[in-house]
Amino acid sequence: MATARRERYRKQTREEAKAVALAQLAESGTSGISVNAIAKAMGMTGPALYRYFASRDELLTELITDTYRDLAETLALAVADAAPADRFRTMARALRDWAKRQPDRYLLLYGTPVPGYHAPPETTEIAAGLMRTILDACSTVGDAGGAAARGATAGGAQPLTELEAELARQLEGAGPWAPGEEPGGELKGRALRTWTRLHGVISLDVQGQFTGMGFDPSVLFEAEIDALVRGG
């Protein structure tokens, strides 16, 4: 019984420390996360909190892992009930909505890397699961129903450009990106272009880079979705 009580207290303390760390992240970015400052905010000493997290990097790993899981679950739930023809747009919009709701957590994953921090294997495994969702969503556009949208003929999908074909060749032998069936180079290329273009708009948006430019960033994002669906 005493062991169970200690374990509950340990879990509560770790969760409280992560909540304080997220508040520090919102205020000062990743460089502002300090185990000693977290301990002070919790009414503890630094050495006492180090009994729960051996280092700042261990705490960062917990935050990153939790954030990846939350994003992965958000995207998976968003596309679970979507019709195949809607899956790509649903995934893209869910990604932007998640980032806009919690920009600090988004930038923890996709912002400036933390100096000296190296993500352990468990975080890359979760990120691979996230890529699986993106690959599956991308498989529903282009060849699967997107050919007509790209102006293809009845004979099939619009041919790849020379550079798209070269990228597909390179990605064919790039090794596994995600759990499950390994996609071909063309689908990997489509997913890679999707990932970079959507994150490009989202990253600029959450950092306020469009402020004062006189347009609605959501319209730009939707335009990028349309272009990706058309294969542009």
Coordinates of N, CA and C in Angstrom, one line a residue:
M1 N 0.8 -1.2 0.0 CA 0.0 0.0 0.0 C 0.9 1.3 0.0
A2 N 1.9 1.3 0.9 CA 2.8 2.4 0.9 C 3.5 2.6 -0.4
T3 N 3.9 1.4 -1.0 CA 4.6 1.5 -2.3 C 3.7 2.1 -3.4
A4 N 2.4 1.7 -3.4 CA 1.4 2.3 -4.4 C 1.3 3.8 -4.1
R5 N 1.2 4.2 -2.9 CA 1.1 5.6 -2.6 C 2.3 6.4 -3.0
R6 N 3.5 5.9 -2.8 CA 4.7 6.5 -3.3 C 4.7 6.6 -4.8
E7 N 4.3 5.5 -5.5 CA 4.2 5.6 -6.9 C 3.3 6.6 -7.5
R8 N 2.1 6.7 -6.8 CA 1.2 7.8 -7.2 C 1.8 9.2 -7.0
Y9 N 2.4 9.4 -5.9 CA 3.1 10.7 -5.6 C 4.1 11.0 -6.7
R10 N 4.9 9.9 -7.0 CA 6.0 10.1 -8.0 C 5.4 10.5 -9.4
K11 N 4.3 9.8 -9.7 CA 3.6 10.1 -11.0 C 3.1 11.6 -11.0
Q12 N 2.4 11.9 -9.9 CA 1.9 13.3 -9.8 C 3.0 14.3 -9.8
T13 N 4.1 14.1 -9.2 CA 5.2 15.0 -9.2 C 5.8 15.2 -10.6
R14 N 5.9 14.1 -11.3 CA 6.4 14.2 -12.7 C 5.5 14.9 -13.6
E15 N 4.2 14.7 -13.4 CA 3.2 15.4 -14.3 C 3.2 16.9 -14.0
E16 N 3.3 17.2 -12.7 CA 3.4 18.6 -12.3 C 4.6 19.3 -12.9
A17 N 5.7 18.6 -12.8 CA 7.0 19.1 -13.4 C 6.8 19.4 -14.9
K18 N 6.2 18.5 -15.6 CA 6.0 18.6 -17.0 C 5.1 19.8 -17.3
A19 N 4.1 20.0 -16.5 CA 3.2 21.1 -16.7 C 3.9 22.4 -16.5
V20 N 4.8 22.5 -15.5 CA 5.6 23.7 -15.2 C 6.5 23.9 -16.4
A21 N 7.1 22.9 -16.9 CA 8.1 23.0 -18.0 C 7.4 23.5 -19.2
L22 N 6.1 23.1 -19.5 CA 5.4 23.6 -20.6 C 5.1 25.1 -20.5
A23 N 4.9 25.5 -19.2 CA 4.7 27.0 -19.0 C 6.0 27.7 -19.3
Q24 N 7.1 27.2 -18.9 CA 8.4 27.8 -19.2 C 8.6 27.8 -20.7
L25 N 8.2 26.7 -21.4 CA 8.4 26.7 -22.8 C 7.6 27.8 -23.5
A26 N 6.3 28.0 -23.0 CA 5.5 29.1 -23.6 C 6.1 30.5 -23.3
E27 N 6.8 30.6 -22.2 CA 7.3 31.9 -21.8 C 8.6 32.2 -22.5
S28 N 9.5 31.2 -22.5 CA 10.9 31.5 -22.9 C 11.5 30.6 -24.0
G29 N 10.6 29.6 -24.5 CA 11.1 28.7 -25.5 C 11.9 27.6 -24.8
T30 N 12.5 26.7 -25.6 CA 13.2 25.5 -25.1 C 14.4 25.9 -24.3
S31 N 15.0 27.0 -24.6 CA 16.2 27.5 -23.9 C 15.9 27.9 -22.4
G32 N 14.6 28.2 -22.2 CA 14.2 28.6 -20.8 C 13.9 27.4 -19.9
I33 N 13.9 26.2 -20.4 CA 13.5 25.1 -19.5 C 14.7 24.7 -18.6
S34 N 14.5 24.8 -17.3 CA 15.5 24.6 -16.3 C 14.9 23.8 -15.2
V35 N 15.6 22.7 -14.9 CA 15.1 21.8 -13.8 C 15.1 22.5 -12.5
N36 N 16.1 23.3 -12.2 CA 16.2 24.1 -11.0 C 15.0 25.1 -10.9
A37 N 14.7 25.8 -12.0 CA 13.6 26.7 -12.0 C 12.3 26.0 -11.8
I38 N 12.1 24.9 -12.5 CA 10.9 24.1 -12.3 C 10.7 23.7 -10.8
A39 N 11.8 23.2 -10.2 CA 11.8 22.8 -8.8 C 11.4 24.0 -7.9
K40 N 11.9 25.2 -8.2 CA 11.6 26.3 -7.4 C 10.1 26.7 -7.5
A41 N 9.6 26.6 -8.7 CA 8.1 26.9 -8.9 C 7.3 25.9 -8.2
M42 N 7.8 24.7 -8.0 CA 7.0 23.6 -7.4 C 7.2 23.6 -5.9
G43 N 8.1 24.5 -5.4 CA 8.4 24.5 -3.9 C 9.3 23.4 -3.5
M44 N 10.2 23.0 -4.4 CA 11.1 21.9 -4.2 C 12.5 22.4 -4.4
T45 N 13.5 21.7 -4.0 CA 14.9 22.0 -4.3 C 15.3 21.3 -5.6
G46 N 16.3 21.8 -6.3 CA 16.7 21.2 -7.5 C 17.1 19.7 -7.3
P47 N 18.0 19.4 -6.3 CA 18.3 18.0 -6.1 C 17.1 17.1 -5.9
A48 N 16.1 17.7 -5.2 CA 14.9 16.8 -4.9 C 14.2 16.5 -6.2
L49 N 14.1 17.4 -7.2 CA 13.4 17.1 -8.4 C 14.3 16.2 -9.3
Y50 N 15.6 16.3 -9.1 CA 16.4 15.4 -9.9 C 16.2 13.9 -9.5
R51 N 15.5 13.6 -8.5 CA 15.1 12.2 -8.1 C 14.0 11.8 -9.1
Y52 N 13.3 12.7 -9.7 CA 12.2 12.3 -10.6 C 12.6 12.4 -12.1
F53 N 13.6 13.3 -12.4 CA 14.1 13.4 -13.7 C 15.6 13.5 -13.6
A54 N 16.4 12.6 -14.1 CA 17.8 12.6 -13.9 C 18.5 13.8 -14.5
S55 N 17.9 14.4 -15.6 CA 18.5 15.5 -16.3 C 17.5 16.3 -17.0
R56 N 17.9 17.5 -17.5 CA 17.0 18.3 -18.3 C 16.6 17.5 -19.6
D57 N 17.6 16.8 -20.1 CA 17.3 16.0 -21.4 C 16.3 15.0 -21.1
E58 N 16.3 14.3 -20.0 CA 15.2 13.3 -19.7 C 13.8 14.0 -19.6
L59 N 13.8 15.2 -19.0 CA 12.5 15.9 -19.0 C 12.1 16.3 -20.4
L60 N 13.0 16.8 -21.2 CA 12.7 17.2 -22.6 C 12.2 16.0 -23.4
T61 N 12.8 14.9 -23.2 CA 12.4 13.7 -23.9 C 10.9 13.3 -23.5
E62 N 10.6 13.5 -22.2 CA 9.2 13.2 -21.8 C 8.2 14.2 -22.5
L63 N 8.6 15.5 -22.5 CA 7.8 16.5 -23.2 C 7.6 16.2 -24.7
I64 N 8.7 15.9 -25.3 CA 8.7 15.6 -26.8 C 7.9 14.4 -27.1
T65 N 8.1 13.3 -26.3 CA 7.3 12.1 -26.4 C 5.8 12.3 -26.3
D66 N 5.5 13.0 -25.2 CA 4.0 13.3 -24.9 C 3.4 14.1 -26.1
T67 N 4.2 15.0 -26.6 CA 3.7 15.9 -27.7 C 3.5 15.1 -29.0
Y68 N 4.5 14.3 -29.3 CA 4.4 13.5 -30.5 C 3.2 12.6 -30.4
R69 N 3.0 11.9 -29.3 CA 1.9 11.0 -29.1 C 0.5 11.8 -29.2
D70 N 0.5 13.0 -28.6 CA -0.8 13.7 -28.7 C -1.1 14.1 -30.2
L71 N -0.1 14.5 -30.9 CA -0.3 14.9 -32.3 C -0.6 13.7 -33.1
A72 N 0.1 12.6 -32.9 CA -0.2 11.3 -33.7 C -1.6 10.9 -33.4
E73 N -2.1 10.9 -32.2 CA -3.4 10.5 -31.8 C -4.5 11.4 -32.4
T74 N -4.1 12.7 -32.4 CA -5.1 13.7 -33.0 C -5.3 13.5 -34.5
L75 N -4.2 13.2 -35.2 CA -4.3 13.0 -36.7 C -5.0 11.7 -37.0
A76 N -4.7 10.6 -36.2 CA -5.3 9.3 -36.4 C -6.8 9.4 -36.2
L77 N -7.2 10.1 -35.1 CA -8.6 10.2 -34.8 C -9.3 11.0 -35.9
A78 N -8.7 12.0 -36.4 CA -9.3 12.9 -37.4 C -9.6 12.2 -38.7
V79 N -8.7 11.3 -39.1 CA -8.9 10.6 -40.4 C -9.6 9.3 -40.2
A80 N -9.8 8.8 -39.0 CA -10.4 7.5 -38.8 C -11.8 7.3 -39.4
D81 N -12.6 8.4 -39.3 CA -14.0 8.3 -39.9 C -14.1 9.0 -41.2
A82 N -13.0 9.6 -41.7 CA -13.1 10.3 -43.0 C -13.2 9.4 -44.2
A83 N -14.0 9.8 -45.1 CA -14.1 9.0 -46.4 C -12.7 9.1 -47.1
P84 N -12.3 8.1 -47.8 CA -11.0 8.1 -48.5 C -10.7 9.4 -49.3
A85 N -11.8 9.9 -49.9 CA -11.6 11.1 -50.8 C -11.3 12.4 -49.9
D86 N -11.7 12.3 -48.6 CA -11.6 13.5 -47.7 C -10.4 13.3 -46.8
R87 N -9.8 12.2 -46.8 CA -8.8 11.9 -45.8 C -7.6 12.9 -45.8
F88 N -7.1 13.2 -47.0 CA -6.0 14.1 -47.1 C -6.3 15.5 -46.5
R89 N -7.4 16.0 -46.9 CA -7.7 17.4 -46.5 C -8.0 17.4 -45.0
T90 N -8.6 16.3 -44.5 CA -8.9 16.2 -43.0 C -7.6 16.1 -42.2
M91 N -6.7 15.3 -42.7 CA -5.4 15.2 -42.0 C -4.7 16.6 -42.0
A92 N -4.6 17.2 -43.1 CA -3.9 18.5 -43.2 C -4.5 19.6 -42.3
R93 N -5.9 19.6 -42.3 CA -6.5 20.6 -41.4 C -6.4 20.3 -40.0
A94 N -6.4 19.0 -39.6 CA -6.2 18.6 -38.2 C -4.8 19.0 -37.8
L95 N -3.8 18.9 -38.6 CA -2.4 19.2 -38.3 C -2.4 20.7 -38.0
R96 N -2.9 21.6 -38.8 CA -2.9 23.0 -38.6 C -3.7 23.4 -37.4
D97 N -4.9 22.8 -37.2 CA -5.7 23.1 -36.0 C -4.9 22.8 -34.7
W98 N -4.3 21.6 -34.7 CA -3.5 21.2 -33.5 C -2.4 22.2 -33.2
A99 N -1.7 22.6 -34.3 CA -0.6 23.6 -34.1 C -1.0 25.0 -33.6
K100 N -2.2 25.4 -34.2 CA -2.7 26.7 -33.8 C -3.2 26.7 -32.3
R101 N -3.7 25.6 -31.9 CA -4.2 25.5 -30.5 C -3.0 25.5 -29.5
Q102 N -1.9 25.0 -29.8 CA -0.8 24.9 -28.9 C 0.5 25.1 -29.7
P103 N 0.8 26.3 -30.1 CA 2.0 26.6 -30.9 C 3.3 26.3 -30.2
D104 N 3.3 26.4 -28.9 CA 4.6 26.1 -28.2 C 5.0 24.7 -28.3
R105 N 4.0 23.8 -28.2 CA 4.2 22.4 -28.3 C 4.6 22.0 -29.8
Y106 N 4.0 22.7 -30.7 CA 4.3 22.5 -32.1 C 5.8 22.9 -32.3
L107 N 6.2 24.0 -31.8 CA 7.6 24.5 -32.0 C 8.6 23.6 -31.3
L108 N 8.1 23.0 -30.2 CA 9.0 22.0 -29.5 C 9.4 20.9 -30.4
L109 N 8.5 20.5 -31.3 CA 8.8 19.4 -32.3 C 9.4 19.9 -33.5
Y110 N 9.0 21.1 -34.1 CA 9.3 21.5 -35.4 C 10.0 22.9 -35.4
G111 N 10.3 23.4 -34.3 CA 11.0 24.7 -34.2 C 12.5 24.5 -34.2
T112 N 13.2 25.5 -33.6 CA 14.7 25.4 -33.5 C 15.1 24.3 -32.6
P113 N 16.0 23.4 -33.1 CA 16.5 22.3 -32.3 C 17.1 22.8 -31.0
V114 N 17.0 22.0 -29.9 CA 17.6 22.4 -28.6 C 19.1 22.1 -28.7
P115 N 19.9 23.1 -28.5 CA 21.4 22.8 -28.5 C 21.8 21.7 -27.6
G116 N 22.6 20.7 -28.1 CA 23.1 19.7 -27.3 C 22.2 18.5 -27.1
Y117 N 20.9 18.6 -27.5 CA 19.9 17.6 -27.2 C 19.9 16.6 -28.4
H118 N 19.9 15.3 -28.1 CA 19.7 14.3 -29.1 C 18.6 13.4 -28.7
A119 N 17.6 13.3 -29.6 CA 16.4 12.6 -29.3 C 16.7 11.1 -29.3
P120 N 16.2 10.4 -28.3 CA 16.4 8.9 -28.2 C 15.5 8.2 -29.1
P121 N 15.8 6.9 -29.3 CA 15.0 6.1 -30.3 C 13.5 6.1 -30.1
E122 N 13.0 6.2 -28.9 CA 11.6 6.1 -28.7 C 10.8 7.3 -29.3
T123 N 11.5 8.5 -29.4 CA 10.8 9.6 -30.0 C 10.8 9.5 -31.5
T124 N 11.8 8.9 -32.1 CA 11.8 8.7 -33.5 C 10.9 7.6 -33.9
E125 N 10.6 6.7 -33.1 CA 9.6 5.6 -33.4 C 8.2 6.2 -33.4
I126 N 7.9 7.1 -32.5 CA 6.6 7.7 -32.5 C 6.5 8.6 -33.7
A127 N 7.5 9.3 -34.0 CA 7.5 10.2 -35.2 C 7.3 9.4 -36.5
A128 N 7.8 8.1 -36.5 CA 7.6 7.3 -37.7 C 6.1 6.9 -37.8
G129 N 5.5 6.6 -36.6 CA 4.1 6.3 -36.6 C 3.3 7.5 -37.2
L130 N 3.7 8.7 -36.9 CA 3.0 9.9 -37.4 C 3.2 10.0 -38.9
M131 N 4.4 9.6 -39.4 CA 4.6 9.6 -40.8 C 3.7 8.6 -41.5
R132 N 3.4 7.5 -40.8 CA 2.5 6.5 -41.4 C 1.2 7.1 -41.7
T133 N 0.7 7.9 -40.8 CA -0.6 8.6 -41.0 C -0.5 9.5 -42.2
I134 N 0.6 10.2 -42.4 CA 0.7 11.1 -43.5 C 0.8 10.3 -44.8
L135 N 1.6 9.2 -44.8 CA 1.7 8.4 -46.0 C 0.3 7.8 -46.4
D136 N -0.4 7.4 -45.5 CA -1.7 6.8 -45.8 C -2.7 7.9 -46.4
A137 N -2.6 9.1 -45.8 CA -3.4 10.2 -46.3 C -3.0 10.5 -47.7
C138 N -1.7 10.6 -47.9 CA -1.2 10.9 -49.3 C -1.5 9.9 -50.3
S139 N -1.7 8.6 -49.9 CA -2.1 7.6 -50.9 C -3.5 7.8 -51.4
T140 N -4.3 8.6 -50.8 CA -5.6 8.9 -51.3 C -5.7 10.0 -52.3
V141 N -4.6 10.7 -52.6 CA -4.6 11.7 -53.6 C -3.6 11.3 -54.7
G142 N -3.5 12.0 -55.8 CA -2.6 11.7 -56.8 C -3.2 10.5 -57.6
D143 N -2.6 9.3 -57.5 CA -3.0 8.2 -58.3 C -4.5 7.8 -57.9
A144 N -4.8 7.9 -56.6 CA -6.1 7.4 -56.1 C -7.1 8.6 -56.1
G145 N -7.6 8.9 -57.3 CA -8.6 9.9 -57.3 C -8.1 11.3 -57.6
G146 N -6.8 11.5 -57.5 CA -6.4 12.8 -57.7 C -5.9 13.1 -59.1
A147 N -5.9 12.0 -59.9 CA -5.4 12.2 -61.3 C -6.3 13.1 -62.1
A148 N -7.6 13.0 -61.9 CA -8.5 13.9 -62.6 C -8.3 15.3 -62.2
A149 N -8.1 15.5 -60.9 CA -8.0 16.8 -60.3 C -6.7 17.5 -60.9
R150 N -5.7 16.7 -61.2 CA -4.5 17.2 -61.7 C -4.5 17.4 -63.3
G151 N -5.7 17.1 -63.9 CA -5.8 17.3 -65.3 C -5.2 16.1 -66.1
A152 N -5.2 14.9 -65.5 CA -4.6 13.8 -66.2 C -5.6 13.3 -67.2
T153 N -5.1 12.5 -68.1 CA -6.0 11.9 -69.1 C -6.6 10.6 -68.6
A154 N -7.5 10.1 -69.4 CA -8.2 8.9 -68.9 C -7.2 7.7 -68.8
G155 N -6.0 7.8 -69.4 CA -5.1 6.8 -69.4 C -4.3 6.6 -68.1
G156 N -4.5 7.5 -67.2 CA -3.8 7.4 -65.9 C -3.4 8.7 -65.3
A157 N -2.6 8.7 -64.3 CA -2.1 9.9 -63.6 C -1.2 10.7 -64.4
Q158 N -1.2 12.0 -64.2 CA -0.3 12.8 -64.9 C 1.2 12.4 -64.6
P159 N 2.0 12.3 -65.7 CA 3.4 11.8 -65.4 C 4.2 12.7 -64.5
L160 N 5.1 12.1 -63.8 CA 6.0 12.8 -62.9 C 6.9 13.7 -63.8
T161 N 7.3 14.9 -63.2 CA 8.3 15.7 -63.9 C 9.7 15.0 -63.7
E162 N 10.6 15.4 -64.4 CA 12.0 14.8 -64.3 C 12.5 14.9 -62.9
L163 N 12.3 16.0 -62.3 CA 12.8 16.1 -60.9 C 12.0 15.3 -59.9
E164 N 10.7 15.2 -60.1 CA 9.9 14.3 -59.2 C 10.3 12.9 -59.4
A165 N 10.6 12.5 -60.7 CA 11.0 11.1 -60.9 C 12.4 10.8 -60.3
E166 N 13.3 11.8 -60.3 CA 14.6 11.6 -59.7 C 14.5 11.5 -58.2
L167 N 13.6 12.3 -57.6 CA 13.3 12.2 -56.1 C 12.8 10.9 -55.8
A168 N 11.8 10.4 -56.6 CA 11.2 9.1 -56.4 C 12.3 8.0 -56.4
R169 N 13.2 8.1 -57.4 CA 14.3 7.1 -57.5 C 15.2 7.1 -56.2
Q170 N 15.5 8.3 -55.8 CA 16.3 8.4 -54.6 C 15.6 7.8 -53.3
L171 N 14.3 8.1 -53.2 CA 13.6 7.6 -52.1 C 13.2 6.2 -52.1
E172 N 13.3 5.6 -53.3 CA 13.0 4.1 -53.4 C 13.9 3.3 -52.5
G173 N 15.1 3.7 -52.5 CA 16.1 3.0 -51.7 C 16.5 3.7 -50.4
A174 N 15.6 4.5 -49.9 CA 16.0 5.3 -48.7 C 15.8 4.6 -47.4
G175 N 15.2 3.4 -47.4 CA 15.0 2.6 -46.2 C 13.6 3.0 -45.6
P176 N 13.2 2.2 -44.6 CA 11.8 2.4 -44.1 C 11.7 3.7 -43.4
W177 N 10.5 4.4 -43.6 CA 10.2 5.6 -43.0 C 9.2 5.4 -41.8
A178 N 8.4 4.4 -42.0 CA 7.2 4.2 -41.1 C 6.9 2.7 -40.9
P179 N 6.3 2.3 -39.8 CA 5.9 0.9 -39.7 C 4.8 0.6 -40.7
G180 N 4.7 -0.7 -40.9 CA 3.7 -1.2 -41.9 C 4.4 -1.4 -43.3
E181 N 3.5 -1.5 -44.3 CA 4.0 -1.8 -45.7 C 4.8 -0.6 -46.2
E182 N 6.0 -1.0 -46.7 CA 6.9 0.1 -47.2 C 6.3 0.7 -48.5
P183 N 6.1 2.0 -48.6 CA 5.6 2.6 -49.8 C 6.7 2.7 -50.9
G184 N 6.3 2.9 -52.1 CA 7.2 3.2 -53.2 C 7.8 4.6 -53.2
G185 N 8.7 4.8 -54.0 CA 9.4 6.1 -54.0 C 8.5 7.3 -54.4
E186 N 7.5 7.0 -55.3 CA 6.6 8.1 -55.7 C 5.7 8.5 -54.6
L187 N 5.2 7.6 -53.8 CA 4.3 8.0 -52.6 C 5.2 8.6 -51.6
K188 N 6.4 8.2 -51.4 CA 7.3 8.8 -50.4 C 7.5 10.3 -50.8
G189 N 7.8 10.5 -52.1 CA 8.0 11.8 -52.6 C 6.8 12.7 -52.4
R190 N 5.6 12.2 -52.6 CA 4.4 12.9 -52.4 C 4.2 13.3 -50.9
A191 N 4.5 12.3 -50.0 CA 4.4 12.6 -48.6 C 5.4 13.6 -48.2
L192 N 6.7 13.5 -48.7 CA 7.7 14.4 -48.3 C 7.3 15.9 -48.8
R193 N 6.8 16.0 -50.0 CA 6.4 17.4 -50.4 C 5.3 17.9 -49.6
T194 N 4.3 17.0 -49.2 CA 3.2 17.4 -48.3 C 3.7 17.8 -47.0
W195 N 4.6 17.1 -46.4 CA 5.1 17.4 -45.1 C 5.9 18.7 -45.0
T196 N 6.7 18.9 -46.0 CA 7.5 20.2 -46.1 C 6.6 21.4 -46.4
R197 N 5.7 21.3 -47.3 CA 4.9 22.4 -47.7 C 3.9 22.8 -46.6
L198 N 3.2 21.8 -46.0 CA 2.3 22.1 -44.9 C 3.0 22.7 -43.7
H199 N 4.1 22.1 -43.3 CA 4.8 22.6 -42.2 C 5.4 24.0 -42.5
G200 N 5.7 24.3 -43.7 CA 6.2 25.6 -44.1 C 5.2 26.7 -43.8
V201 N 4.0 26.5 -44.2 CA 2.9 27.5 -43.9 C 2.6 27.5 -42.4
I202 N 2.5 26.4 -41.8 CA 2.1 26.3 -40.4 C 3.2 27.0 -39.5
S203 N 4.5 26.7 -39.8 CA 5.5 27.3 -39.0 C 5.6 28.8 -39.1
L204 N 5.5 29.3 -40.3 CA 5.4 30.8 -40.4 C 4.2 31.4 -39.7
D205 N 3.1 30.7 -39.8 CA 1.9 31.2 -39.2 C 2.0 31.2 -37.7
V206 N 2.4 30.1 -37.1 CA 2.4 30.1 -35.6 C 3.4 31.0 -35.0
Q207 N 4.4 31.4 -35.8 CA 5.5 32.3 -35.4 C 5.1 33.8 -35.7
G208 N 3.9 34.0 -36.3 CA 3.5 35.3 -36.6 C 4.1 36.0 -37.7
Q209 N 4.7 35.2 -38.6 CA 5.5 35.8 -39.8 C 4.5 36.4 -40.8
F210 N 3.3 36.1 -40.8 CA 2.3 36.7 -41.8 C 1.6 37.9 -41.2
T211 N 1.9 38.3 -40.0 CA 1.3 39.5 -39.4 C 1.5 40.7 -40.3
G212 N 0.5 41.5 -40.5 CA 0.6 42.7 -41.3 C 0.7 42.6 -42.8
M213 N 0.6 41.4 -43.3 CA 0.7 41.2 -44.7 C -0.7 41.3 -45.4
G214 N -1.7 41.4 -44.7 CA -3.0 41.7 -45.3 C -3.8 40.5 -45.9
F215 N -3.5 39.3 -45.4 CA -4.3 38.2 -45.9 C -4.5 37.2 -44.8
D216 N -5.5 36.3 -45.0 CA -5.8 35.3 -44.0 C -4.9 34.0 -44.3
P217 N -4.1 33.7 -43.3 CA -3.2 32.5 -43.5 C -4.0 31.2 -43.8
S218 N -5.2 31.1 -43.3 CA -5.9 29.9 -43.5 C -6.3 29.7 -45.0
V219 N -6.4 30.8 -45.7 CA -6.7 30.8 -47.1 C -5.4 30.3 -47.9
L220 N -4.3 30.7 -47.5 CA -3.0 30.3 -48.1 C -2.9 28.8 -47.8
F221 N -3.2 28.3 -46.6 CA -3.1 26.9 -46.2 C -4.0 26.1 -47.1
E222 N -5.2 26.5 -47.3 CA -6.2 25.8 -48.1 C -5.7 25.7 -49.6
A223 N -5.1 26.8 -50.0 CA -4.6 26.9 -51.4 C -3.4 25.8 -51.5
E224 N -2.6 25.7 -50.5 CA -1.6 24.7 -50.6 C -2.2 23.3 -50.6
I225 N -3.2 23.0 -49.8 CA -3.9 21.7 -49.8 C -4.4 21.4 -51.2
D226 N -5.1 22.4 -51.8 CA -5.6 22.2 -53.2 C -4.5 21.9 -54.2
A227 N -3.4 22.6 -54.1 CA -2.2 22.4 -55.0 C -1.7 21.0 -54.8
L228 N -1.6 20.5 -53.6 CA -1.1 19.2 -53.3 C -2.0 18.1 -53.8
V229 N -3.3 18.3 -53.7 CA -4.3 17.4 -54.2 C -4.2 17.3 -55.7
R230 N -4.0 18.5 -56.4 CA -3.9 18.5 -57.8 C -2.5 17.9 -58.3
G231 N -1.6 17.8 -57.4 CA -0.3 17.3 -57.8 C 0.6 18.4 -58.2
G232 N 0.3 19.7 -57.8 CA 1.1 20.9 -58.1 C 2.1 21.2 -57.1

